[in-house]
Short mmCIF file of C-alpha atoms and ligand atoms in Angstrom, two decimals:
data_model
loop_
_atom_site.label_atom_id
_atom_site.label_comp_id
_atom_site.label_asym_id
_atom_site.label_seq_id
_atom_site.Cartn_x
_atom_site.Cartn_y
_atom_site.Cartn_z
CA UNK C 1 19.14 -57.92 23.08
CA UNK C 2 19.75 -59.03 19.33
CA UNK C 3 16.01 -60.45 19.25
CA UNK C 4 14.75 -57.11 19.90
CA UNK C 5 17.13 -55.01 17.68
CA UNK C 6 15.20 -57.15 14.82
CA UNK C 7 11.98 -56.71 15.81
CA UNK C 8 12.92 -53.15 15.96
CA UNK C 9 14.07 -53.25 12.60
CA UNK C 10 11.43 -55.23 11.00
CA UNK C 11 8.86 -52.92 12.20
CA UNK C 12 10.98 -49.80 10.67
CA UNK C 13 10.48 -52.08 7.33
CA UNK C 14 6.99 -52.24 7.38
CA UNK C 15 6.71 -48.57 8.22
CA UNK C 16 8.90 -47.72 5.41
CA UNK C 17 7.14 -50.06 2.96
CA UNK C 18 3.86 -48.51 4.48
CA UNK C 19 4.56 -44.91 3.80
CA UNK C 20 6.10 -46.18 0.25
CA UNK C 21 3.01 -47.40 -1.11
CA UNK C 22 1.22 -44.53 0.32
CA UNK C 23 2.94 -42.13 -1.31
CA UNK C 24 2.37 -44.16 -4.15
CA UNK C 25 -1.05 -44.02 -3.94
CA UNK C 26 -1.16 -40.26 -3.37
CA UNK C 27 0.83 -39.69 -6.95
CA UNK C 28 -2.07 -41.60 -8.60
CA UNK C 29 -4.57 -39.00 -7.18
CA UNK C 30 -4.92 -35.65 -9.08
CA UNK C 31 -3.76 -32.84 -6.28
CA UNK C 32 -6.62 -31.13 -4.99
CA UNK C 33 -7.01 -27.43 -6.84
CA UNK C 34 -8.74 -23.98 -5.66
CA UNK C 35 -9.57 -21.69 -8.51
CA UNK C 36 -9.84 -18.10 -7.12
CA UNK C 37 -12.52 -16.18 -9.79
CA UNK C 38 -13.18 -12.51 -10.45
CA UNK C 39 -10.13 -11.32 -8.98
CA UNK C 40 -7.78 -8.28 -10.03
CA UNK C 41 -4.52 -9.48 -9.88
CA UNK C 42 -1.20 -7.82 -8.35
CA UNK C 43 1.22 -9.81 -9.27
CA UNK C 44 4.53 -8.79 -6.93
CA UNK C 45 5.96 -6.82 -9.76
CA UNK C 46 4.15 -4.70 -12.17
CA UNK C 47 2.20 -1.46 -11.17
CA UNK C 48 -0.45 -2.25 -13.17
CA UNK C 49 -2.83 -5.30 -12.10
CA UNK C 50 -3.91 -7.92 -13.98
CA UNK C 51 -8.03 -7.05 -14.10
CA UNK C 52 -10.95 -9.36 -13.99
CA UNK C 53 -8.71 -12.13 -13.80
CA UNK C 54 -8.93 -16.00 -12.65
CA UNK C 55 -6.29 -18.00 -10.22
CA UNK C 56 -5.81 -21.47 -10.11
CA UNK C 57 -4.12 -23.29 -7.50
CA UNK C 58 -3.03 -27.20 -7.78
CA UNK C 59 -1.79 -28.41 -4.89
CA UNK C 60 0.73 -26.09 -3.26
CA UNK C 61 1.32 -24.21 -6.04
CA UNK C 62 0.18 -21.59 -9.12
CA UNK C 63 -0.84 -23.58 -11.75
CA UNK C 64 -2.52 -20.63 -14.34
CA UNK C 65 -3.27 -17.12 -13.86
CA UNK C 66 -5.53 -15.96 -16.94
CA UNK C 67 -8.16 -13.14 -18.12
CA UNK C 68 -10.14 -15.97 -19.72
CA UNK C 69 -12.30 -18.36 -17.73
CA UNK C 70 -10.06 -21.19 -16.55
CA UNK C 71 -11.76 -24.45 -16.57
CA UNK C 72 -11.29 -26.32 -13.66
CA UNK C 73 -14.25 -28.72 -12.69
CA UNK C 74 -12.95 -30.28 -9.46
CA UNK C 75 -11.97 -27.60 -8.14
CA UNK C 76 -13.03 -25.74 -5.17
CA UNK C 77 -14.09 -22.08 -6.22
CA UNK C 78 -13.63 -18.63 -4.40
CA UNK C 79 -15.36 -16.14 -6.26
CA UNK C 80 -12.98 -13.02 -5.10
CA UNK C 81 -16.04 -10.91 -5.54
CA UNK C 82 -13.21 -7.99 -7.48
CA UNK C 83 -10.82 -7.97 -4.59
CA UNK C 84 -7.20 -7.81 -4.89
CA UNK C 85 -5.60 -10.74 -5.04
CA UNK C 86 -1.56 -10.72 -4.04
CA UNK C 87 1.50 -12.57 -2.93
CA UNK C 88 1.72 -13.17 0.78
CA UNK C 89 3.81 -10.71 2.55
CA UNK C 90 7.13 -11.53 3.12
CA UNK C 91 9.48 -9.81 5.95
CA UNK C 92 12.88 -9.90 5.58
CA UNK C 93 14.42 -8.91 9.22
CA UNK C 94 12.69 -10.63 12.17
CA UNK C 95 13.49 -11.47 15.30
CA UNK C 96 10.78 -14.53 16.23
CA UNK C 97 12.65 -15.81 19.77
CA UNK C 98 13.39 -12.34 21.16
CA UNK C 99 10.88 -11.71 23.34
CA UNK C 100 12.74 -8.78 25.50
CA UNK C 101 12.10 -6.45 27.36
CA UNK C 102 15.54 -6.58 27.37
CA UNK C 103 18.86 -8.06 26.58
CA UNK C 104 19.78 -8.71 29.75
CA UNK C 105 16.84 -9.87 31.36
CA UNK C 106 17.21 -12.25 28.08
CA UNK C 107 20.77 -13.01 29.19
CA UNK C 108 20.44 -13.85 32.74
CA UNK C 109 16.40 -14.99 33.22
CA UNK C 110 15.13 -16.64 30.18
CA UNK C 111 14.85 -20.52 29.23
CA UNK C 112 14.64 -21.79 26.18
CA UNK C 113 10.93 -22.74 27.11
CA UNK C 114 10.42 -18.74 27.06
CA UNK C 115 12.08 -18.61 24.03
CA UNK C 116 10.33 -21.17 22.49
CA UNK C 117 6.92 -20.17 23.99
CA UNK C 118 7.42 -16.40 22.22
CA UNK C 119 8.76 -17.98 19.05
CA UNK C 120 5.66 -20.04 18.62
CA UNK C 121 3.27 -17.15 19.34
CA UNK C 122 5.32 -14.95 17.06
CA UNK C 123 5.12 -17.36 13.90
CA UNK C 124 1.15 -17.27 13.96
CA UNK C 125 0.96 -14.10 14.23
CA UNK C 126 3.28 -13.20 11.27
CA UNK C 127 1.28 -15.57 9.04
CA UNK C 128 -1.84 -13.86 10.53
CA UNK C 129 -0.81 -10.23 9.91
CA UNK C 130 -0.45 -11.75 6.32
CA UNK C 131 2.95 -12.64 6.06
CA UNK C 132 3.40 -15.90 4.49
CA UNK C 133 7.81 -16.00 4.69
CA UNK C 134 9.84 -14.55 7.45
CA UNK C 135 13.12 -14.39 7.42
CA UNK C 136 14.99 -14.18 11.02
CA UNK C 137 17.57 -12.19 11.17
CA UNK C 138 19.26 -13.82 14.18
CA UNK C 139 18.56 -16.15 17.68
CA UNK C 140 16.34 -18.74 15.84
CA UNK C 141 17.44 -21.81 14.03
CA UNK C 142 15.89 -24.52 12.12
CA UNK C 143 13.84 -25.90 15.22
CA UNK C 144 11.06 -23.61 14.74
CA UNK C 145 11.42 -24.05 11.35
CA UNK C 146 10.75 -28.12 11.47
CA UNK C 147 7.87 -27.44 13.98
CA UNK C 148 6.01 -25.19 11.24
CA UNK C 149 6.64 -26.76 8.35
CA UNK C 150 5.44 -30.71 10.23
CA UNK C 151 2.44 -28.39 10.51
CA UNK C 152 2.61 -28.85 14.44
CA UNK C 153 2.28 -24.71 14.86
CA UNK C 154 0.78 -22.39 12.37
CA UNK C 155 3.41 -19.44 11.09
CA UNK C 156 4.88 -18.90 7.60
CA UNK C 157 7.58 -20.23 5.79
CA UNK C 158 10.75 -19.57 7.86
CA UNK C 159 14.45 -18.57 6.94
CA UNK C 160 16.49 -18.79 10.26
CA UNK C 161 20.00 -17.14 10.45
CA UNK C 162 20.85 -19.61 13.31
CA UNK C 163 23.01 -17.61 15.96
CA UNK C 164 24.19 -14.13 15.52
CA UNK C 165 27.69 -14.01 14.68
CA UNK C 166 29.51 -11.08 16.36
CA UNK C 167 32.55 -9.46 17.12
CA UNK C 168 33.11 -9.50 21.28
CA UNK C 169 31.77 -5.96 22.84
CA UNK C 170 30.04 -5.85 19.17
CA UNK C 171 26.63 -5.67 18.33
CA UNK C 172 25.87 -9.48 19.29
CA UNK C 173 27.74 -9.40 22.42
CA UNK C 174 24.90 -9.75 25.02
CA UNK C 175 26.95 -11.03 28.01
CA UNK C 176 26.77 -9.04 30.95
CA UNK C 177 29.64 -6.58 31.65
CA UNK C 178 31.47 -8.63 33.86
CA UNK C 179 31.56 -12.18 31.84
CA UNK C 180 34.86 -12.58 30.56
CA UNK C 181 35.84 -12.89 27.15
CA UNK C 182 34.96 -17.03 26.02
CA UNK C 183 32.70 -17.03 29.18
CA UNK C 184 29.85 -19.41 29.04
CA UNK C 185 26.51 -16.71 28.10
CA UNK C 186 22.63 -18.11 28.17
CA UNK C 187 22.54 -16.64 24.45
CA UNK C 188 25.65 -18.91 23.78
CA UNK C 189 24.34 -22.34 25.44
CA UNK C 190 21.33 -21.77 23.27
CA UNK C 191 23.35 -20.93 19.83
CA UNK C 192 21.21 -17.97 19.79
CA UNK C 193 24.18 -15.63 19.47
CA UNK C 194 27.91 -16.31 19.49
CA UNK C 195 30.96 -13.75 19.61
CA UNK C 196 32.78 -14.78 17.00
CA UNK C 197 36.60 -13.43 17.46
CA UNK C 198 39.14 -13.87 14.02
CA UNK C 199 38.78 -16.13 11.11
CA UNK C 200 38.54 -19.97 12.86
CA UNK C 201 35.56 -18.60 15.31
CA UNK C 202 33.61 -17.51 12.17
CA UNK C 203 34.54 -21.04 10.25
CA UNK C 204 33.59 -22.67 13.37
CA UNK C 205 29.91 -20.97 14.48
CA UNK C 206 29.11 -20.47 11.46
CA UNK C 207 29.22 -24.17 10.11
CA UNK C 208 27.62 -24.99 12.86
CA UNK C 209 24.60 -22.14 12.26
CA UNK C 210 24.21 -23.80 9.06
CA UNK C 211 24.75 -27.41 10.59
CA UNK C 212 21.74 -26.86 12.93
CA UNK C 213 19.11 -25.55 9.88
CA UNK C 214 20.04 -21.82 9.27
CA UNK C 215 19.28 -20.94 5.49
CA UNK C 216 21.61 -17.80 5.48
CA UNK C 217 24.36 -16.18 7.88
CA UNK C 218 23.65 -12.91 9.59
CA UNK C 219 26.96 -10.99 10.61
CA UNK C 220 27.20 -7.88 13.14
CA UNK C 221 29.82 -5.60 11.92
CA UNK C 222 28.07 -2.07 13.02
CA UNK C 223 26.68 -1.42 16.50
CA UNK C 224 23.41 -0.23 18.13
CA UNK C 225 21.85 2.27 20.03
CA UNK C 226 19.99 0.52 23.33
CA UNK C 227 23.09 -1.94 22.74
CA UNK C 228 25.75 -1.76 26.06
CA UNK C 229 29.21 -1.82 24.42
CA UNK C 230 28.99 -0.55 21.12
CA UNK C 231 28.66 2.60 19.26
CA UNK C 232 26.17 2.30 16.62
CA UNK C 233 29.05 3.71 14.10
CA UNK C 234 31.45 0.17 15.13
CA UNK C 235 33.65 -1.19 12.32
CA UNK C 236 33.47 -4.94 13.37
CA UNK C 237 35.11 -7.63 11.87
CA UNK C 238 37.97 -7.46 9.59
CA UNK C 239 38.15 -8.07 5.95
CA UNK C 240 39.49 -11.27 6.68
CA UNK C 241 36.44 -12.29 9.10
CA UNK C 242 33.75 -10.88 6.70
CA UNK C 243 35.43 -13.23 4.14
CA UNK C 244 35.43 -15.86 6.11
CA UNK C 245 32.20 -15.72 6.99
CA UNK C 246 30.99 -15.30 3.09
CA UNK C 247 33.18 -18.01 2.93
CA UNK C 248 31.65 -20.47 4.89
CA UNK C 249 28.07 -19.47 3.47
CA UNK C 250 29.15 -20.04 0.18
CA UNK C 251 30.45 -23.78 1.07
CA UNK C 252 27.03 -24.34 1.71
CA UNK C 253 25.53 -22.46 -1.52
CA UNK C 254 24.04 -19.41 0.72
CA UNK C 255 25.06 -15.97 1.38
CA UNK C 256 25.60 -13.63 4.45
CA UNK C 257 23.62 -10.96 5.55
CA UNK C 258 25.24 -7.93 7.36
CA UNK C 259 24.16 -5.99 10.17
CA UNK C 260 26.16 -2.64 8.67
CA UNK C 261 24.78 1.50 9.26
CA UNK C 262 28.30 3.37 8.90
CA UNK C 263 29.22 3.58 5.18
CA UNK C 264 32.61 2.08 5.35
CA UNK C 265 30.92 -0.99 7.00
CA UNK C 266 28.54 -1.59 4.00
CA UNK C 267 31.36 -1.09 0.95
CA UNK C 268 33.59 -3.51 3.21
CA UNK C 269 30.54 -5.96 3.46
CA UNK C 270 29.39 -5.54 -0.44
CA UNK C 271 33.35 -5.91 -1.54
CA UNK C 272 33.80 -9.15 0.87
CA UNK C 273 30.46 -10.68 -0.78
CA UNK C 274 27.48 -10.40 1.27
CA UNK C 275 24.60 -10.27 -0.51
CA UNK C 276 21.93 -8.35 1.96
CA UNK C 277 22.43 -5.02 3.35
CA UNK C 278 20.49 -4.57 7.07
CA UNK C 279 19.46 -1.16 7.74
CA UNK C 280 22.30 0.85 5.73
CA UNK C 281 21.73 4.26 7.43
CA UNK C 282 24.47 5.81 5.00
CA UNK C 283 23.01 4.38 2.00
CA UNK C 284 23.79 6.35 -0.63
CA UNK C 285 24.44 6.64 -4.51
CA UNK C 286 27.97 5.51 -4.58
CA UNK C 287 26.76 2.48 -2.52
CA UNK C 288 23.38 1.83 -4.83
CA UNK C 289 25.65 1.73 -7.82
CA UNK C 290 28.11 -0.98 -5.64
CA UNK C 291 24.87 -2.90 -5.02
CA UNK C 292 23.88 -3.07 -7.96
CA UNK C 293 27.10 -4.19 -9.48
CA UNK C 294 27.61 -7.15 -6.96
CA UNK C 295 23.86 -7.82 -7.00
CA UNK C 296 23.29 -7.00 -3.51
CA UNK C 297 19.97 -5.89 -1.66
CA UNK C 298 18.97 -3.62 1.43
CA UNK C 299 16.74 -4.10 3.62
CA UNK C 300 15.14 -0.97 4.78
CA UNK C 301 13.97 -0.58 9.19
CA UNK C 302 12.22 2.52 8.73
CA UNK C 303 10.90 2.53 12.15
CA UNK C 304 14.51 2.37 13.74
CA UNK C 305 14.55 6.31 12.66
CA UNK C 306 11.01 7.46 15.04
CA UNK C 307 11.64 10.69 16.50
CA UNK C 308 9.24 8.71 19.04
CA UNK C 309 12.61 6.50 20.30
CA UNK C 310 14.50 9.36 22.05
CA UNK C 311 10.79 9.19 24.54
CA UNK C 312 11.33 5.64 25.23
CA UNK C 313 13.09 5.48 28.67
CA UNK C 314 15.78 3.03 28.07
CA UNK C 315 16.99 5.45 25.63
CA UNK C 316 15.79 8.76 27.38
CA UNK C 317 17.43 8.05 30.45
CA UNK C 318 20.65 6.65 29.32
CA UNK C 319 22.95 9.52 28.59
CA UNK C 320 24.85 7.13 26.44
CA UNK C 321 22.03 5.86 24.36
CA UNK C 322 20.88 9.29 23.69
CA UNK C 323 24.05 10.58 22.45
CA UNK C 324 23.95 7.34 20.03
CA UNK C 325 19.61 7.66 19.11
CA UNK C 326 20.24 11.39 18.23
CA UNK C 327 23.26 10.57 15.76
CA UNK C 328 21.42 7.61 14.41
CA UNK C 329 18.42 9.52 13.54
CA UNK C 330 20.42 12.25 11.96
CA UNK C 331 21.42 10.05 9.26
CA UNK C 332 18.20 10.24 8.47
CA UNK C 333 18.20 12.91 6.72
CA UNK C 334 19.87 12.12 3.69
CA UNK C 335 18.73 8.26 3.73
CA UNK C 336 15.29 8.40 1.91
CA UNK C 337 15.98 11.12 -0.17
CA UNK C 338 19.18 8.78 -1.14
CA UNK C 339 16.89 6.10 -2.34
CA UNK C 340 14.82 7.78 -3.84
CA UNK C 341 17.67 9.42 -6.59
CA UNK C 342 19.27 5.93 -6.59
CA UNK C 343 17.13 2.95 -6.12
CA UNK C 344 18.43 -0.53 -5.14
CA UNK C 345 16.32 -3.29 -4.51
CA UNK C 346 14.98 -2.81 -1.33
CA UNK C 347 13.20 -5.39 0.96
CA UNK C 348 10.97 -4.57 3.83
CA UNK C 349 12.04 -5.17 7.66
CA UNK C 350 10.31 -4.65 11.12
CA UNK C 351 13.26 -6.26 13.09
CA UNK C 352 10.90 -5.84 16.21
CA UNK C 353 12.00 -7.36 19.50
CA UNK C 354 9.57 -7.34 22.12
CA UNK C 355 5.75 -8.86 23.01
CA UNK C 356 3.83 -10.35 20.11
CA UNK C 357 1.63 -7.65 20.73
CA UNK C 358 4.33 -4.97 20.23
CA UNK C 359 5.32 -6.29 17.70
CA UNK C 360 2.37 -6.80 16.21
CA UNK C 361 2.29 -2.71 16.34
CA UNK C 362 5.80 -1.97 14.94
CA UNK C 363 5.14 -3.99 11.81
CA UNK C 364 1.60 -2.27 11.03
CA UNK C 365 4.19 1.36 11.75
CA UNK C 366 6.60 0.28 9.52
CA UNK C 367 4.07 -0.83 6.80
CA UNK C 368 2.39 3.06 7.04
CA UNK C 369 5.87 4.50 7.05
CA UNK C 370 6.83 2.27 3.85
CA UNK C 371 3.56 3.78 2.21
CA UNK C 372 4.31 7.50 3.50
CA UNK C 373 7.54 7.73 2.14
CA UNK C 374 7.71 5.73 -0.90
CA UNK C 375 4.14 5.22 -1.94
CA UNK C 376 2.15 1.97 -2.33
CA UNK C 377 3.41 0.61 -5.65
CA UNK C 378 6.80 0.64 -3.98
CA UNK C 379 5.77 -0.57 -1.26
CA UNK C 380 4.01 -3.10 -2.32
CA UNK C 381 6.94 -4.33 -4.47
CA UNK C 382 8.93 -4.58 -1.31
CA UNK C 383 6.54 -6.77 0.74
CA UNK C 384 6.48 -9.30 -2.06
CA UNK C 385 8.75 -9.64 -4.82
CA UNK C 386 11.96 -8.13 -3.87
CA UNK C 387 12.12 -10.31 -0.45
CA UNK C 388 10.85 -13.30 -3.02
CA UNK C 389 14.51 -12.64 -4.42
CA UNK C 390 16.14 -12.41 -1.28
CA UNK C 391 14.37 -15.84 -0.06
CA UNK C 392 15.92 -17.35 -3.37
CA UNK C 393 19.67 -16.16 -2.32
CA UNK C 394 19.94 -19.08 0.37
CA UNK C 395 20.19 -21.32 -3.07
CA UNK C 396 19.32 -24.93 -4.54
CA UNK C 397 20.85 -26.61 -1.96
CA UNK C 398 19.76 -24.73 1.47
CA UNK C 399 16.35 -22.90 0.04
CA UNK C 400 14.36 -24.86 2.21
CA UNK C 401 11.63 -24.15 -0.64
CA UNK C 402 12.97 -25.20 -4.00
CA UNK C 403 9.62 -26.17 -5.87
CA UNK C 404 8.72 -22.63 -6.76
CA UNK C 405 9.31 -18.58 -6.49
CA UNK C 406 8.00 -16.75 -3.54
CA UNK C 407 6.67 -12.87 -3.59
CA UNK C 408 4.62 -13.23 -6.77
CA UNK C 409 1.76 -14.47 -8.45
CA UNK C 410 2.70 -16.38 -11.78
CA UNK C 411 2.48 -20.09 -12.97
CA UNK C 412 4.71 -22.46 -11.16
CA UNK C 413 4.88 -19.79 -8.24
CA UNK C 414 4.29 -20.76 -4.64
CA UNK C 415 0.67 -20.84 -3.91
CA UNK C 416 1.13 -18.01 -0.83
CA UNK C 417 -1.96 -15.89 -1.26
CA UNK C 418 -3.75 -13.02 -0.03
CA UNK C 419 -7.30 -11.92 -0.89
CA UNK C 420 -7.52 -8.21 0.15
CA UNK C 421 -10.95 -5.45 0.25
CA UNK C 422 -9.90 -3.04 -2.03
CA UNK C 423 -7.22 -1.91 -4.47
CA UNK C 424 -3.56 -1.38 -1.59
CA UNK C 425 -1.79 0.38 -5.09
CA UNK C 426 -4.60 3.16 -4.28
CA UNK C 427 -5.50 2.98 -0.19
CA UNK C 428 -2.08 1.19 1.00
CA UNK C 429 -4.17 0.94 4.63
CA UNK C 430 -5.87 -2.01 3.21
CA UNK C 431 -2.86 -4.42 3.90
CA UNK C 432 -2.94 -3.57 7.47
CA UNK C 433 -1.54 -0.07 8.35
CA UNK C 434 -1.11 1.31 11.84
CA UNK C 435 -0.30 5.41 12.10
CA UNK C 436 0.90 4.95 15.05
CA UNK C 437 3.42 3.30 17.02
CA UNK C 438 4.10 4.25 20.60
CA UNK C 439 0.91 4.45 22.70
CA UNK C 440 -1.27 2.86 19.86
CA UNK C 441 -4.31 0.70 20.59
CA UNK C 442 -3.57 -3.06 20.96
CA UNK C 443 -4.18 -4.63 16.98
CA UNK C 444 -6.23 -7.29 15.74
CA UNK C 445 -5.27 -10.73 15.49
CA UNK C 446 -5.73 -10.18 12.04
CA UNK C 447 -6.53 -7.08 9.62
CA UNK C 448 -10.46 -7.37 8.71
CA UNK C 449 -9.63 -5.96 5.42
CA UNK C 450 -6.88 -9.31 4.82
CA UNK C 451 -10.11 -11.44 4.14
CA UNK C 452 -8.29 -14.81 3.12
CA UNK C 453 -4.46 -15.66 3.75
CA UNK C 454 -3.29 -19.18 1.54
CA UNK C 455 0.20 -20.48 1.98
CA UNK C 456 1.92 -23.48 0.60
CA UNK C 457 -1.87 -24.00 -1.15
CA UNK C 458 -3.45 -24.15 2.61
CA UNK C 459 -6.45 -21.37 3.76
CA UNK C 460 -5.24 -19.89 7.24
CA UNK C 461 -8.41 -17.65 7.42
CA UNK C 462 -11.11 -16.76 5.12
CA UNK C 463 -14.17 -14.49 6.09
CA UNK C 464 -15.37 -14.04 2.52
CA UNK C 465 -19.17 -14.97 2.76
ZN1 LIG E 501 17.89 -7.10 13.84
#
C-alpha cells in the first residue's frame, strides 16, 4: 500500500514539474494576436461609432483600438470589409438547465442527465445567437460553468446563481402540492432550487450556492403567473431574510439579485442591498431615483408582457393564471413609459424556459421588442455595456473573469467580439431580430448577418470570405 501511495505521488511531481516548465515556456512566446482592419467601431457605450477604425487582439484580450493603421506584423488579419464591429452580447436573466415544458414534469420526471443534456445545448446556442456572457438567473451552478470554460462544450462565459432561493409556496417552490414542507423535491436533490424558510435557511443554501461555483445569489421575493402557489403580487421574505441573504453574498464579495414585480418588493430589496432588479413591473420614478442612489440595476423581460401569453393554454385554461396574466400585463402600462421619463441602467433579459429552439425564438422577440420600444442605441447599450457592469458586481474575488471588462470594446477589455453586416444603431434587425414570437418559423443556428463571433480571443464562426 505505502509503495504505491509514492509512486502515486512521484508521478503527481513530474506532472506538476511538467506543466511548470510548460507554462514557462508559453510566457517566453509572444501571445498570438488578430488585428481586425477597416472596421467601424461600436464600442458598448457611445452612440456614435468609432469610423474606419482598426482592432487588435493579443491573446484573449483588446490590446489597441485606433483610427490609425496599427502595426501588427504577426498577426493574423480580418479585413472587416466596413462592418460593425461590437462587444458580444451579453444576457443577463437565463435559465440554461430548464428545459420545461413544465415545472412539474421538471419536478417529478427529469434527471440530471436531462438537465445536463438541455444545459449543454443551451450554452452553444447562446454563444451562437451571439451572446458571448450569460448570466443564469437560477437552477445552474458552476458545473456547466467548469465544462465551458475547460473548453469541453462550446457556450459563453457563464455567471450561475446556483439554486433558487425561495420562500415555501413562493416563487421557487416547485414541489408538488402534496410534498410537505422540508420534503425531499428533485429540484432540491439537485440544488437547483431550495425553499429557503427564515434567516439560518438563507445562511445555509446560500453558502452553499456560492460553495458549489455560483458568482451571484438570485432571491424570489415576488410570485408568478404559470407558477402554482403564488400570486405574482407575493411579498416574500422578510427584511430580515433579504438581509441575510445580501449578507451572505457580501461574505463572499458578490451581491444578490431579486426576483421582485410589486413595488414594495423592489424598495424592500434596493433598501436591504441587492444590487439587480429582475423584471420590476412597477418600476417607476421614485424607484429609478432609489436605484440610482444605491447603485442598483434592472433588468428588463419585455416579452413576459405579450398580449400573445393570455393564448397560451397553460395560462388560457387556468382560471387562476388568467386572473394573474391579465393583472401582470396591466402593469404594463405605465412600465415603459416609466423608463423612459426616468432611466436606470437597464440590462437585457430573455429568462426563457423551454426547448433550445423556443428559446432560441423568445430571445430574437425580446431583442425586436428592445428595439421597438426603446430604439437601437438603447438597445444596443443594454446588450453590451450595462450587463458588462452587472457581470463586474460578482467582484474581485468571485468574478470568475478578473483579467478584463466585459460589454465593450476598449484596450485591456475582454476580447468578446462580434463582426456584424451593417450599421444595428440604424437597422437594429442586423443583430438577429425575430417579429414574432408565438407561431414563428424555427431560427437559424446562427443569424447570417452575425458574420464572426470571438470570445475570450477564440473565432466561434466566421463566414467573412
Ligand atoms: Zn427567471
Amino acid at each position: 500500500m505505502s509503495g504505491l501511495r509514492m509512486s502515486l505521488c512521484s508521478t503527481a511531481i513530474v506532472a506538476a514539474v511538467l506543466s511548470f516548465s510548460a507554462t514557462a515556456q508559453a510566457q517566453d512566446q509572444e501571445e498570438p494576436q488578430t488585428l481586425f482592419t477597416n472596421v467601424h467601431v461600436f464600442d458598448g457605450v457611445n452612440e456614435q461609432r468609432i469610423e474606419n477604425a482598426s482592432v487588435l487582439v493579443e491573446g484573449n484580450l483588446i490590446k489597441s483600438v485606433s483610427t490609425d493603421a496599427i502595426d501588427a506584423p504577426s498577426a493574423t488579419v480580418i479585413d472587416g470589409g466596413g462592418r460593425t464591429l461590437t462587444p458580444g452580447f451579453i444576457e443577463n436573466h437565463a435559465h440554461l438547465m430548464l428545459m420545461g415544458p413544465s415545472i412539474a414534469e421538471m419536478e417529478t420526471n427529469s434527471t440530471w442527465e436531462d438537465f445536463a443534456i438541455h444545459g449543454t445545448r443551451m450554452a452553444e446556442m447562446y454563444l451562437m445567437q451571439g451572446f458571448t456572457t450569460v448570466r443564469d438567473a437560477g437552477g445552474a451552478g458552476g458545473g456547466l460553468r467548469r465544462a465551458i470554460d475547460a473548453g469541453q462544450i462550446v457556450g459563453p462565459r457563464f455567471y450561475p446563481s446556483g439554486a433558487f432561493l425561495g420562500t415555501r409556496g413562493g416563487h421557487a417552490d416547485f414541489a408538488s402540492f402534496t410534498s410537505p414542507p422540508g420534503g425531499v423535491t428533485n429540484f432540491g436533490t439537485l440544488n437547483m432550487a431550495q425553499q429557503v424558510n427564515g434567516v439560518d435557511e438563507i445562511y445555509m443554501y446560500g453558502r452553499n450556492n456560492l460553495r458549489m461555483g455560483a458568482t451571484q445569489l438570485k432571491f424570489m421575493q415576488s410570485g408568478g403567473v404559470i407558477s402554482a402557489f403564488d400570486p405574482w403580487q407575493l411579498l416574500a421574505g422578510s427584511k430580515e431574510e433579504i438581509e441575510a441573504a445580501v449578507q451572505v453574498a457580501n461574505e463572499y464579495g458578490t451581491y444578490v439579485m431579486a426576483h421582485s414585480y410589486r413595488k414594495e418588493a423592489i424598495i424592500n430589496a434596493l433598501n436591504a442591498g441587492v444590487r439587480t432588479i429582475e423584471h420590476g413591473f412597477h418600476f417607476d420614478c421614485e424607484i429609478s431615483a432609489l436605484m440610482k442612489e444605491k447603485g442598483a440595476y434592472i433588468t428588463t423581460n419585455i416579452t413576459a408582457f405579450d398580449p400573445g401569453l393570455l393564448d397560451v393554454p397553460s395560462v388560457k385554461n387556468n382560471p387562476n393564471s388568467l386572473r394573474k396574466a391579465k393583472s401582470a400585463s396591466a402593469t404594463f402600462e405605465a412600465y415603459i413609459p416609466s423608463m423612459k421619463e426616468c432611466p436606470a441602467p437597464r440590462g437585457f433579459q430573455t429568462d426563457c424556459v423551454g426547448s433550445v429552439e423556443a428559446c432560441n425564438i423568445q430571445i430574437a422577440y425580446e431583442k425586436h421588442l428592445n428595439n421597438h420600444f426603446f430604439g437601437p442605441y438603447a438597445s444596443m447599450v443594454t446588450l453590451t455595456s450595462v450587463g458588462g457592469e452587472i457581470a463586474a458586481l460578482s467582484g474581485d474575488f468571485m468574478n470568475p473573469y478578473p483579467e478584463g471588462k466585459l460589454g465593450v470594446i476598449e484596450e485591456g477589455a475582454y476580447a468578446d467580439i462580434l463582426l456584424i453586416d451593417g450599421n444595428p444603431l440604424e437597422d437594429f434587425s442586423v443583430v438577429g431580430t425575430g417579429d414574432q414570437w408565438f407561431g414563428a418559423d424555427p431560427r437559424p443556428d446562427s443569424p447570417e448577418t452575425i458574420r464572426l463571433i470571438m470570445k475570450d480571443g477564440v473565432i466561434y464562426k466566421n463566414t467573412l470570405d
